[in-house]
Coordinates of C-alpha atoms in Angstrom, one line a residue:
M1 CA 107.3 132.4 116.2
K2 CA 103.1 133.7 117.9
I3 CA 101.9 131.6 120.4
L4 CA 98.4 132.2 121.5
L5 CA 97.0 131.1 125.3
T6 CA 93.6 131.3 124.7
A7 CA 91.1 130.8 127.3
I8 CA 87.0 130.8 126.8
N9 CA 85.9 131.9 130.4
A10 CA 82.6 131.4 131.9
K11 CA 81.4 135.2 131.7
Y12 CA 83.1 138.5 130.8
I13 CA 84.1 139.6 134.5
H14 CA 86.2 136.1 134.7
S15 CA 89.6 136.0 133.1
N16 CA 91.7 133.1 133.4
L17 CA 94.6 133.3 135.9
A18 CA 96.2 130.2 134.2
V19 CA 96.9 131.3 130.9
Y20 CA 98.8 134.7 132.7
S21 CA 100.4 132.3 134.6
L22 CA 102.1 130.6 132.1
R23 CA 102.5 133.2 130.0
A24 CA 104.4 135.2 132.8
Y25 CA 106.5 132.3 133.7
A26 CA 107.2 131.4 130.0
Q27 CA 108.5 135.3 129.7
K28 CA 110.8 135.2 132.4
Y29 CA 112.3 132.4 132.9
A30 CA 112.7 131.3 128.9
E31 CA 117.3 130.8 128.4
N32 CA 116.7 132.8 125.1
Q33 CA 114.7 135.4 123.7
A34 CA 111.1 134.6 124.6
P35 CA 109.1 134.0 121.9
E36 CA 105.4 136.4 121.3
I37 CA 103.3 134.8 123.7
Q38 CA 99.5 136.2 123.3
I39 CA 96.5 135.9 125.0
K40 CA 93.0 135.6 124.2
E41 CA 90.3 135.5 126.4
Y42 CA 86.8 134.6 125.4
T43 CA 83.4 133.9 126.9
I44 CA 81.0 130.8 126.1
N45 CA 78.2 133.8 125.8
Q46 CA 80.1 134.5 122.3
P47 CA 79.7 132.2 118.9
V48 CA 81.9 129.7 118.1
D49 CA 82.4 131.4 114.7
E50 CA 82.9 134.7 116.4
I51 CA 85.8 133.5 118.2
L52 CA 86.8 131.2 115.3
M53 CA 87.4 134.2 112.9
D54 CA 88.9 136.1 115.6
L55 CA 91.5 132.7 116.2
Y56 CA 92.4 133.3 112.0
G57 CA 92.9 137.0 112.5
E58 CA 96.1 136.2 114.8
H59 CA 97.6 133.5 112.4
P60 CA 99.3 132.2 115.0
D61 CA 101.8 129.2 114.9
V62 CA 100.7 127.9 118.0
I63 CA 96.9 127.7 119.4
C64 CA 96.9 126.5 123.2
L65 CA 93.5 126.0 124.4
S66 CA 92.8 126.0 128.1
C67 CA 90.1 123.3 128.8
Y68 CA 87.6 123.3 132.0
L69 CA 84.4 122.3 132.9
W70 CA 82.5 125.0 131.7
N71 CA 83.9 125.5 128.3
I72 CA 85.1 121.6 127.2
T73 CA 82.1 121.8 124.5
Y74 CA 83.4 125.2 122.9
V75 CA 87.0 123.8 122.6
E76 CA 85.5 120.5 121.0
M77 CA 83.7 122.9 118.3
L78 CA 87.0 124.9 117.5
L79 CA 89.0 122.1 117.5
E80 CA 86.6 120.6 114.6
E81 CA 87.1 123.5 112.7
L82 CA 90.8 125.2 113.2
P83 CA 92.1 122.8 111.0
K84 CA 90.1 123.3 108.2
V85 CA 91.3 127.3 108.4
L86 CA 94.6 127.0 110.2
P87 CA 95.8 124.0 108.2
D88 CA 99.2 124.6 109.7
T89 CA 98.6 126.0 113.1
R90 CA 99.7 123.4 116.1
L91 CA 96.8 122.5 118.0
W92 CA 97.8 122.1 122.1
L93 CA 95.5 121.6 125.2
G94 CA 95.8 121.7 129.2
G95 CA 94.1 123.0 132.0
P96 CA 92.0 119.8 135.0
E97 CA 89.6 118.7 131.6
V98 CA 92.2 117.1 129.8
S99 CA 94.9 116.1 132.2
Y100 CA 92.9 112.9 133.6
N101 CA 92.1 111.9 130.1
A102 CA 95.1 112.5 128.3
P103 CA 95.2 109.8 125.5
Q104 CA 91.8 109.5 125.4
M105 CA 91.4 112.9 123.8
L106 CA 94.6 112.7 121.7
G107 CA 92.3 109.6 120.2
E108 CA 89.2 111.8 119.2
Y109 CA 91.2 114.7 118.1
P110 CA 94.0 113.4 115.4
M111 CA 93.8 117.5 115.1
V112 CA 95.6 117.9 118.2
E113 CA 99.5 117.5 118.7
G114 CA 99.8 117.6 122.4
I115 CA 98.7 118.3 126.0
M116 CA 99.9 119.4 128.8
C117 CA 99.1 117.1 132.0
G118 CA 98.5 118.6 135.5
E119 CA 100.9 122.2 136.2
G120 CA 101.8 124.2 133.0
E121 CA 104.6 126.7 134.0
E122 CA 107.7 124.8 133.6
T123 CA 106.0 122.3 130.8
F124 CA 104.7 125.5 128.5
L125 CA 108.7 126.7 128.7
E126 CA 110.3 124.0 127.6
L127 CA 107.1 123.7 125.0
T128 CA 107.8 127.1 124.0
E129 CA 112.2 126.3 123.6
Y130 CA 110.9 122.7 121.8
F131 CA 108.1 125.1 119.4
R132 CA 111.4 127.3 118.7
G133 CA 114.0 124.2 118.0
Q134 CA 115.7 124.9 120.9
G135 CA 115.9 122.7 124.4
K136 CA 114.2 119.1 124.6
R137 CA 112.5 116.9 122.7
L138 CA 109.2 115.8 123.0
E139 CA 110.3 112.7 124.9
E140 CA 111.7 114.2 127.3
I141 CA 109.5 117.0 128.6
R142 CA 107.5 116.1 131.1
G143 CA 103.9 116.2 132.3
I144 CA 102.6 116.0 128.9
A145 CA 100.6 113.4 126.6
F146 CA 101.6 113.9 123.1
R147 CA 101.1 112.4 119.1
M148 CA 104.3 110.4 118.4
L149 CA 105.2 110.0 114.2
S150 CA 103.8 106.7 114.3
G151 CA 100.3 108.0 115.2
S152 CA 100.5 106.0 119.3
V153 CA 100.3 108.4 122.1
K154 CA 103.2 108.4 124.7
V155 CA 102.2 110.0 128.1
N156 CA 105.3 111.3 129.3
A157 CA 106.2 111.1 133.6
A158 CA 104.4 113.7 135.7
R159 CA 106.6 116.8 136.5
K160 CA 107.7 117.5 139.7
I161 CA 105.4 119.7 141.9
L162 CA 106.9 124.1 141.3
D163 CA 107.6 126.3 143.8
L164 CA 105.1 128.6 143.9
S165 CA 107.3 131.4 144.7
T166 CA 108.8 131.7 141.4
V167 CA 105.9 132.1 139.5
P168 CA 105.5 135.9 138.6
F169 CA 102.9 138.8 139.7
V170 CA 100.6 138.6 136.7
Y171 CA 98.6 141.6 137.7
E172 CA 101.7 144.5 137.0
D173 CA 99.2 146.2 134.4
L174 CA 95.4 146.1 135.1
E175 CA 94.2 147.6 131.8
N176 CA 93.3 144.3 130.6
F177 CA 91.3 143.4 134.1
Q178 CA 89.0 146.2 134.3
N179 CA 85.6 145.1 135.6
R180 CA 86.3 142.0 136.2
I181 CA 87.1 139.5 139.0
I182 CA 90.7 139.5 139.8
Y183 CA 91.9 135.7 141.1
Y184 CA 94.7 135.4 143.1
E185 CA 96.5 132.0 144.4
S186 CA 98.8 132.1 147.5
S187 CA 98.8 127.9 147.5
R188 CA 98.5 125.1 145.4
G189 CA 96.6 121.5 146.2
C190 CA 94.3 121.1 149.2
P191 CA 95.2 118.5 152.6
F192 CA 91.8 116.9 152.1
S193 CA 90.3 114.2 150.4
C194 CA 86.9 115.0 149.3
S195 CA 85.9 112.4 146.5
Y196 CA 84.1 114.1 144.2
C197 CA 86.8 117.1 144.2
L198 CA 90.3 116.7 141.7
S199 CA 92.1 118.6 144.4
S200 CA 92.0 115.5 146.3
V201 CA 94.2 114.2 143.9
D202 CA 97.0 116.9 144.1
K203 CA 98.4 116.3 147.6
T204 CA 101.0 118.6 147.3
L205 CA 100.1 121.4 149.4
R206 CA 103.0 124.5 149.1
F207 CA 102.7 128.1 149.6
R208 CA 104.1 131.0 148.3
E209 CA 106.5 133.4 150.3
I210 CA 104.5 135.6 152.7
E211 CA 106.5 138.6 152.2
L212 CA 105.5 138.3 148.4
V213 CA 102.2 137.7 148.9
K214 CA 102.2 141.0 151.3
R215 CA 103.7 143.1 148.4
E216 CA 101.1 141.5 145.8
L217 CA 98.1 142.4 148.3
Q218 CA 99.2 145.8 148.9
F219 CA 99.4 145.8 145.1
F220 CA 95.6 145.4 144.7
I221 CA 95.0 147.9 147.9
D222 CA 97.0 151.1 146.0
H223 CA 94.9 150.2 142.8
E224 CA 91.7 150.0 144.7
V225 CA 90.6 146.7 143.0
P226 CA 87.1 146.2 143.5
Q227 CA 87.4 142.3 144.6
V228 CA 89.9 140.1 144.4
K229 CA 89.0 136.4 144.7
F230 CA 91.3 134.1 146.5
V231 CA 91.3 130.3 144.3
D232 CA 93.3 128.7 147.8
R233 CA 91.5 125.5 147.7
T234 CA 91.2 125.8 152.0
F235 CA 92.9 128.7 152.1
N236 CA 92.9 128.5 156.5
C237 CA 94.3 124.7 156.3
R238 CA 97.7 126.5 157.8
H239 CA 97.4 129.2 160.5
D240 CA 100.1 130.9 160.6
H241 CA 100.0 131.4 156.7
A242 CA 96.2 132.9 156.5
M243 CA 96.9 135.1 160.0
A244 CA 99.5 136.5 157.5
V245 CA 96.8 137.5 154.9
W246 CA 94.2 138.6 157.1
S247 CA 95.8 140.6 159.6
Y248 CA 97.8 142.4 156.5
I249 CA 94.5 143.2 154.4
R250 CA 92.6 144.6 158.1
E251 CA 96.0 146.6 158.8
H252 CA 96.3 148.3 155.4
D253 CA 93.1 148.6 154.0
R254 CA 91.8 151.3 152.3
G255 CA 87.9 150.9 151.9
K256 CA 87.7 150.0 149.1
T257 CA 88.9 146.4 147.6
N258 CA 87.5 143.0 149.0
F259 CA 88.6 139.9 149.3
H260 CA 87.1 136.4 149.1
F261 CA 88.3 133.2 150.6
E262 CA 87.7 129.5 150.7
I263 CA 87.9 127.9 154.0
A264 CA 86.9 125.3 156.5
A265 CA 84.5 126.8 158.5
D266 CA 85.2 124.1 161.5
L267 CA 89.4 124.6 161.4
L268 CA 89.0 128.2 162.3
N269 CA 90.1 128.7 166.0
E270 CA 89.7 131.2 168.3
E271 CA 92.4 134.1 167.0
E272 CA 91.6 133.9 163.8
I273 CA 87.4 134.1 164.6
R274 CA 88.5 137.4 166.9
L275 CA 90.7 138.8 163.7
I276 CA 87.8 138.2 161.8
N277 CA 85.6 140.0 164.0
S278 CA 87.7 143.2 163.9
M279 CA 87.4 143.8 160.4
R280 CA 85.8 146.1 158.5
P281 CA 82.0 145.2 157.3
G282 CA 82.5 143.8 153.5
L283 CA 86.1 143.5 153.7
I284 CA 86.1 140.0 153.5
Q285 CA 83.6 137.3 152.4
L286 CA 84.2 133.5 152.8
E287 CA 82.8 130.9 150.7
I288 CA 82.0 128.0 153.0
G289 CA 81.7 124.1 151.4
V290 CA 79.3 121.9 153.7
Q291 CA 78.1 119.9 151.3
S292 CA 75.6 117.5 153.3
T293 CA 74.9 117.4 157.5
N294 CA 74.4 113.8 157.2
E295 CA 77.3 111.9 158.7
R296 CA 77.3 108.7 157.1
T297 CA 77.3 111.0 153.3
I298 CA 80.4 113.4 155.2
R299 CA 82.8 110.0 156.3
E300 CA 81.2 108.3 152.8
I301 CA 82.7 111.1 150.7
R302 CA 85.8 111.6 152.9
R303 CA 85.5 115.2 153.7
S304 CA 87.3 115.3 157.8
M305 CA 83.9 118.4 158.8
K306 CA 82.8 119.0 161.9
T307 CA 79.2 120.3 161.4
E308 CA 78.1 121.6 165.2
Q309 CA 81.6 123.5 165.2
V310 CA 81.2 124.7 161.0
K311 CA 77.1 125.9 162.6
E312 CA 79.1 127.8 165.8
T313 CA 81.8 129.0 164.0
V314 CA 79.5 130.6 161.3
A315 CA 76.7 131.7 163.9
R316 CA 79.7 133.7 165.9
I317 CA 80.6 135.2 162.5
R318 CA 77.1 136.6 161.7
G319 CA 76.8 137.6 165.3
R320 CA 79.3 140.2 164.3
G321 CA 77.6 141.3 160.8
N322 CA 80.4 142.3 158.8
V323 CA 81.6 139.1 156.8
H324 CA 79.1 138.2 154.0
Q325 CA 79.0 134.1 154.3
H326 CA 78.3 131.9 151.7
L327 CA 77.1 127.7 152.4
D328 CA 77.5 125.0 150.2
L329 CA 75.4 122.2 150.0
I330 CA 75.7 119.6 146.7
A331 CA 72.6 117.1 145.7
G332 CA 73.6 113.4 144.5
L333 CA 76.3 112.4 147.3
P334 CA 76.3 108.9 148.7
Y335 CA 74.0 107.9 151.5
E336 CA 71.9 111.1 151.0
D337 CA 68.1 110.3 150.0
Y338 CA 65.3 113.5 149.5
A339 CA 64.6 113.4 152.9
S340 CA 68.0 113.3 154.0
F341 CA 69.0 116.4 151.6
A342 CA 65.9 118.0 152.9
A343 CA 67.4 117.9 156.6
S344 CA 70.7 119.0 155.3
F345 CA 69.4 122.3 153.1
N346 CA 67.4 122.9 156.9
E347 CA 70.2 122.8 159.1
V348 CA 72.8 124.7 156.7
Y349 CA 69.6 127.1 156.3
S350 CA 68.9 127.6 159.7
M351 CA 73.1 129.1 159.8
R352 CA 71.2 132.1 158.0
P353 CA 74.4 132.9 155.7
E354 CA 73.7 135.4 153.0
Q355 CA 73.6 133.1 150.4
L356 CA 72.9 129.2 150.1
Q357 CA 74.2 127.3 147.4
L358 CA 72.1 124.1 146.3
G359 CA 74.5 122.7 143.8
F360 CA 74.0 119.0 142.0
L361 CA 76.9 116.6 141.7
K362 CA 79.5 116.9 139.2
V363 CA 81.5 113.5 138.5
L364 CA 84.2 115.0 137.4
K365 CA 87.1 113.1 135.3
G366 CA 89.7 111.3 137.6
S367 CA 88.1 112.0 140.6
L368 CA 87.8 109.0 143.0
M369 CA 83.7 109.4 142.6
Q370 CA 83.3 108.6 139.1
E371 CA 86.0 105.3 140.0
K372 CA 82.7 104.6 142.5
T373 CA 79.6 105.2 140.1
G374 CA 79.0 101.6 139.6
E375 CA 78.5 101.2 143.5
Y376 CA 76.5 104.1 144.2
E377 CA 74.4 103.6 141.3
L378 CA 75.1 106.3 140.1
F379 CA 74.8 108.1 136.6
Y380 CA 75.3 111.2 134.8
Q381 CA 75.5 113.2 131.9
D382 CA 77.7 112.4 129.3
R383 CA 78.0 115.9 128.5
P384 CA 79.6 118.4 130.6
P385 CA 79.0 119.4 133.8
Y386 CA 78.9 115.7 134.2
E387 CA 76.1 116.3 136.5
V388 CA 74.2 113.7 138.7
L389 CA 71.2 112.4 137.3
S390 CA 70.3 110.0 139.9
T391 CA 71.8 107.7 142.1
R392 CA 70.6 104.2 144.6
W393 CA 69.2 107.0 146.9
L394 CA 68.1 109.6 144.6
S395 CA 65.8 108.9 141.8
Y396 CA 65.6 111.8 138.5
G397 CA 63.0 112.1 139.8
D398 CA 64.0 113.6 143.3
I399 CA 66.6 115.6 141.5
I400 CA 64.3 117.7 138.9
R401 CA 61.7 118.5 142.4
L402 CA 65.4 120.0 143.8
K403 CA 66.3 121.9 141.2
K404 CA 62.9 123.5 141.1
V405 CA 64.1 124.5 144.9
E406 CA 67.0 125.5 143.6
E407 CA 65.6 128.5 141.8
M408 CA 63.3 129.3 144.2
V409 CA 66.1 129.4 146.5
E410 CA 68.6 131.6 144.0
V411 CA 65.7 133.9 143.3
Y412 CA 63.8 134.8 146.9
Y413 CA 67.2 133.9 149.1
N414 CA 70.5 134.0 147.7
S415 CA 69.3 137.4 145.8
A416 CA 68.5 139.4 149.1
Q417 CA 65.9 141.4 147.5
F418 CA 62.7 139.5 149.9
A419 CA 64.7 138.6 152.9
N420 CA 62.0 139.9 155.1
T421 CA 59.2 138.5 154.1
M422 CA 60.5 135.5 153.3
R423 CA 61.5 135.1 156.8
E424 CA 57.8 136.1 157.8
L425 CA 56.5 133.7 155.1
E426 CA 59.1 130.7 157.4
K427 CA 56.6 131.1 160.3
E428 CA 53.7 129.8 158.0
F429 CA 55.9 126.4 156.8
D430 CA 57.3 123.3 159.0
S431 CA 60.9 123.7 157.5
P432 CA 62.3 126.0 155.4
F433 CA 62.6 123.4 152.6
E434 CA 58.6 122.8 152.6
M435 CA 58.5 126.5 151.9
Y436 CA 60.8 126.5 149.0
E437 CA 59.2 123.2 147.6
A438 CA 56.0 124.7 147.7
M439 CA 56.8 127.7 146.1
G440 CA 58.3 125.5 143.1
R441 CA 54.8 123.8 143.3
Y442 CA 53.0 126.8 142.4
Y443 CA 55.6 128.2 139.9
E444 CA 55.4 124.7 137.9
E445 CA 51.9 124.8 138.5
N446 CA 51.2 128.4 137.1
G447 CA 53.7 128.0 133.8
L448 CA 56.4 130.2 135.7
F449 CA 59.4 128.1 134.8
G450 CA 61.4 128.6 131.9
V451 CA 59.9 132.6 131.8
S452 CA 61.7 135.4 131.6
H453 CA 60.6 138.0 134.6
S454 CA 61.3 141.2 136.2
R455 CA 62.1 141.8 139.4
I456 CA 58.9 144.1 139.7
S457 CA 56.7 140.5 138.9
R458 CA 58.8 138.4 141.0
Y459 CA 57.4 140.0 144.0
E460 CA 53.7 140.0 142.7
I461 CA 54.6 136.3 142.0
L462 CA 55.3 136.1 145.5
Y463 CA 52.1 137.9 146.7
R464 CA 50.0 135.9 144.6
F465 CA 51.6 132.6 146.2
I466 CA 50.8 133.7 149.6
C467 CA 47.7 134.8 149.1
G468 CA 47.3 131.7 148.2
L469 CA 48.1 130.2 151.4
D470 CA 44.7 131.0 153.2
V471 CA 47.1 133.5 155.5
K472 CA 45.6 135.6 158.4
D473 CA 46.6 138.4 157.1
P474 CA 48.1 139.0 153.7
E475 CA 47.7 142.9 154.1
E476 CA 50.6 141.9 156.5
Y477 CA 52.5 140.2 153.8
R478 CA 51.6 143.3 151.2
G479 CA 53.7 145.6 154.1
W480 CA 56.8 143.8 154.0
L481 CA 56.8 143.3 150.7
T482 CA 56.9 147.0 150.4
L483 CA 59.5 147.2 152.6
D484 CA 61.6 144.7 150.8
L485 CA 61.3 146.3 147.9
Y486 CA 62.1 150.1 148.8
L487 CA 65.4 148.8 150.7
R488 CA 66.7 148.0 147.2
D489 CA 65.3 151.0 145.2
N490 CA 63.4 154.2 144.7
V491 CA 61.1 152.7 142.2
R492 CA 59.7 155.1 140.2
N493 CA 56.3 153.8 139.1
R494 CA 55.2 152.4 142.9
P495 CA 53.9 148.8 141.8
G496 CA 49.8 148.7 141.8
F497 CA 49.5 145.5 144.4
L498 CA 51.4 148.0 147.0
G499 CA 48.5 149.9 147.0
E500 CA 48.9 153.6 147.2
N501 CA 51.7 155.2 148.7
S502 CA 50.6 156.0 152.9
V503 CA 52.4 159.4 153.3
K504 CA 50.1 161.8 152.0
K505 CA 52.2 164.4 149.7
E506 CA 52.0 168.0 151.8
D507 CA 53.2 165.5 154.7
A508 CA 56.4 164.5 152.4
A509 CA 56.7 168.4 150.7
A510 CA 57.1 169.7 154.6
F511 CA 59.4 167.2 155.6
Y512 CA 62.1 167.3 152.4
K513 CA 61.9 170.8 153.1
M514 CA 62.3 170.7 156.7
E515 CA 65.6 168.2 155.4
A516 CA 67.0 170.5 152.7
Q517 CA 67.0 173.5 155.7
E518 CA 68.3 171.4 158.7
H519 CA 69.5 168.1 157.6
F520 CA 68.6 166.7 160.8
Y521 CA 68.5 163.4 159.7
L522 CA 70.3 163.6 156.2
R523 CA 73.2 165.1 157.8
D524 CA 75.7 164.4 155.3
Y525 CA 72.9 165.9 152.1
E526 CA 74.0 169.8 152.2
G527 CA 74.0 171.4 149.3
Y528 CA 71.0 169.8 147.9
D529 CA 67.6 171.1 147.5
S530 CA 64.4 169.4 148.4
R531 CA 63.5 167.9 145.3
Q532 CA 66.8 166.6 145.0
I533 CA 66.9 164.8 148.4
R534 CA 63.7 163.2 147.6
K535 CA 65.1 161.8 144.5
M536 CA 67.7 160.4 146.2
T537 CA 65.6 158.4 149.1
H538 CA 62.3 157.9 150.0
L539 CA 59.1 158.0 152.8
E540 CA 56.8 155.0 153.3
R541 CA 54.7 154.3 156.0
F542 CA 55.3 150.6 157.5
R543 CA 53.8 148.7 160.9
G544 CA 52.8 152.3 162.7
K545 CA 56.2 153.7 161.7
L546 CA 57.4 156.3 159.0
L547 CA 60.8 155.3 157.3
L548 CA 63.0 157.5 155.8
F549 CA 64.7 155.4 153.3
D550 CA 68.7 156.3 152.3
Y551 CA 69.8 155.0 148.8
R552 CA 72.8 157.0 149.6
H553 CA 74.4 155.0 152.2
R554 CA 73.5 151.1 151.7
D555 CA 74.8 148.1 153.9
P556 CA 78.0 146.5 152.6
L557 CA 77.0 142.9 152.8
N558 CA 73.0 143.0 150.8
S559 CA 72.8 146.8 149.8
D560 CA 69.9 147.4 151.4
A561 CA 69.6 151.3 152.0
A562 CA 70.2 153.2 155.4
V563 CA 66.6 153.1 157.1
Q564 CA 65.6 155.8 159.5
D565 CA 62.4 155.8 161.8
V566 CA 61.6 159.3 161.2
T567 CA 58.1 158.8 162.9
G568 CA 57.8 161.9 164.9
W569 CA 59.8 164.4 163.4
R570 CA 57.2 167.2 164.1
S571 CA 57.7 166.6 166.9
V572 CA 61.9 165.9 167.5
T573 CA 62.6 168.6 165.3
G574 CA 60.1 171.2 166.6
W575 CA 59.4 172.0 162.7
E576 CA 56.3 174.2 162.2
Q577 CA 55.2 174.7 158.3

């Protein structure tokens, strides 16, 4: 008996925690010897035919496909072809994209034998025993929908919630996770009832035993895993749990691993903020779902959020400069029109997060938002990801305008490659939203959307946009663009629009000769000659100063090179040629 747990991920760097948990649980708790359970992971960037051929080569007895918003289209294409090449293979589905409409899926895809609905570990364990002709009959297995011999569909009773501490740790062997994000779960469920989210359906919030969590965190730290992303829906909803985890990773940090948490900023208390402020820069990053600052909207979507407290907390964390903060907005929510969304955008932008994600409402199956489509005059795509097209408050034309703003924010803000230029450019506009709107119009008018631009061309486009604004001093912006460019990379071929480097060759040669001997500014460059040091650094004049960019030392939050003002290096060092 060979069972394939199959995941189709959005990107190669992603992994599917669910299928690993299902396999680990079934292997640990099987009453008899567990069947052969293999995991096959693919990405949506692979051709469906390539996935089909690989699955055929395995000749499995059962294929269980993990279904999510981002991969359901690929799963459906595979379902059409798999019975043709593997007619004797049994097909089962599971995951949030099929849990809430299981009868409909079974009706549309007669080749599917059944669907695991909701939490799957115990359900999958019982199914593996059923597949081998042991254990319970399908009628007795909770948490599934299946096709009976008569052809009708039966939906069994839901399964009781699982003790999360019984799920085995799935990362003992890290070989399959090299160069990939590690996803980790210390709690399941959510205490909130946001109408657009499926987590609101599951009110059974529970936590993994904290000593177990600590042992597993130590494993990640010991193995110097680059990033661990907690999938807990609201990590800090229980103070003692959050404090225990954050205290542990701070005390045992080895300077290598970054931990990502999704939190509610207005729930952070004084003790938690002090702890966060005491952490190594880059140890943690925080994702905060603001979604809207329109109070009517917040009430309507059943969120519990104090906007002013969020702003205060984000500011206090930002002030310390040691934590990457990622703030989210959702366009298309009820009672949020174009002007209201612009106001929400400006308010969140003023919080200066490292990233601001402008997302669009997805109308998920089984969510309260789906039930309210008539009331909200909400139209959305019939195909995944079921994205909003229009609402009573927001037209499709408005959505298109916001899509352009989204792309500009992604390129010129979230990349962090233009930070200084954009901060100066904001002063030319009444609001940040109007600035990104204007940039979107410029791209549209000049046919720049839908084109693959290099990083350098993005700088050139931004410079042309600035010059077209009739600003007082374009040369000043050329300076800011130069600063931003060299903060990220010591580009070998200087872009023409920046002009010649104002540092004379003989001055640069003298500086690097001095550094190779004295290491006055670059103290840990011993053993490097002047030519080697020059390759790892850059000298540039900016606003009357001589700046030294050091690419061996970067900001852990935004990857900017370390910068020193070396304007008076001759007099300070006493160097004479």
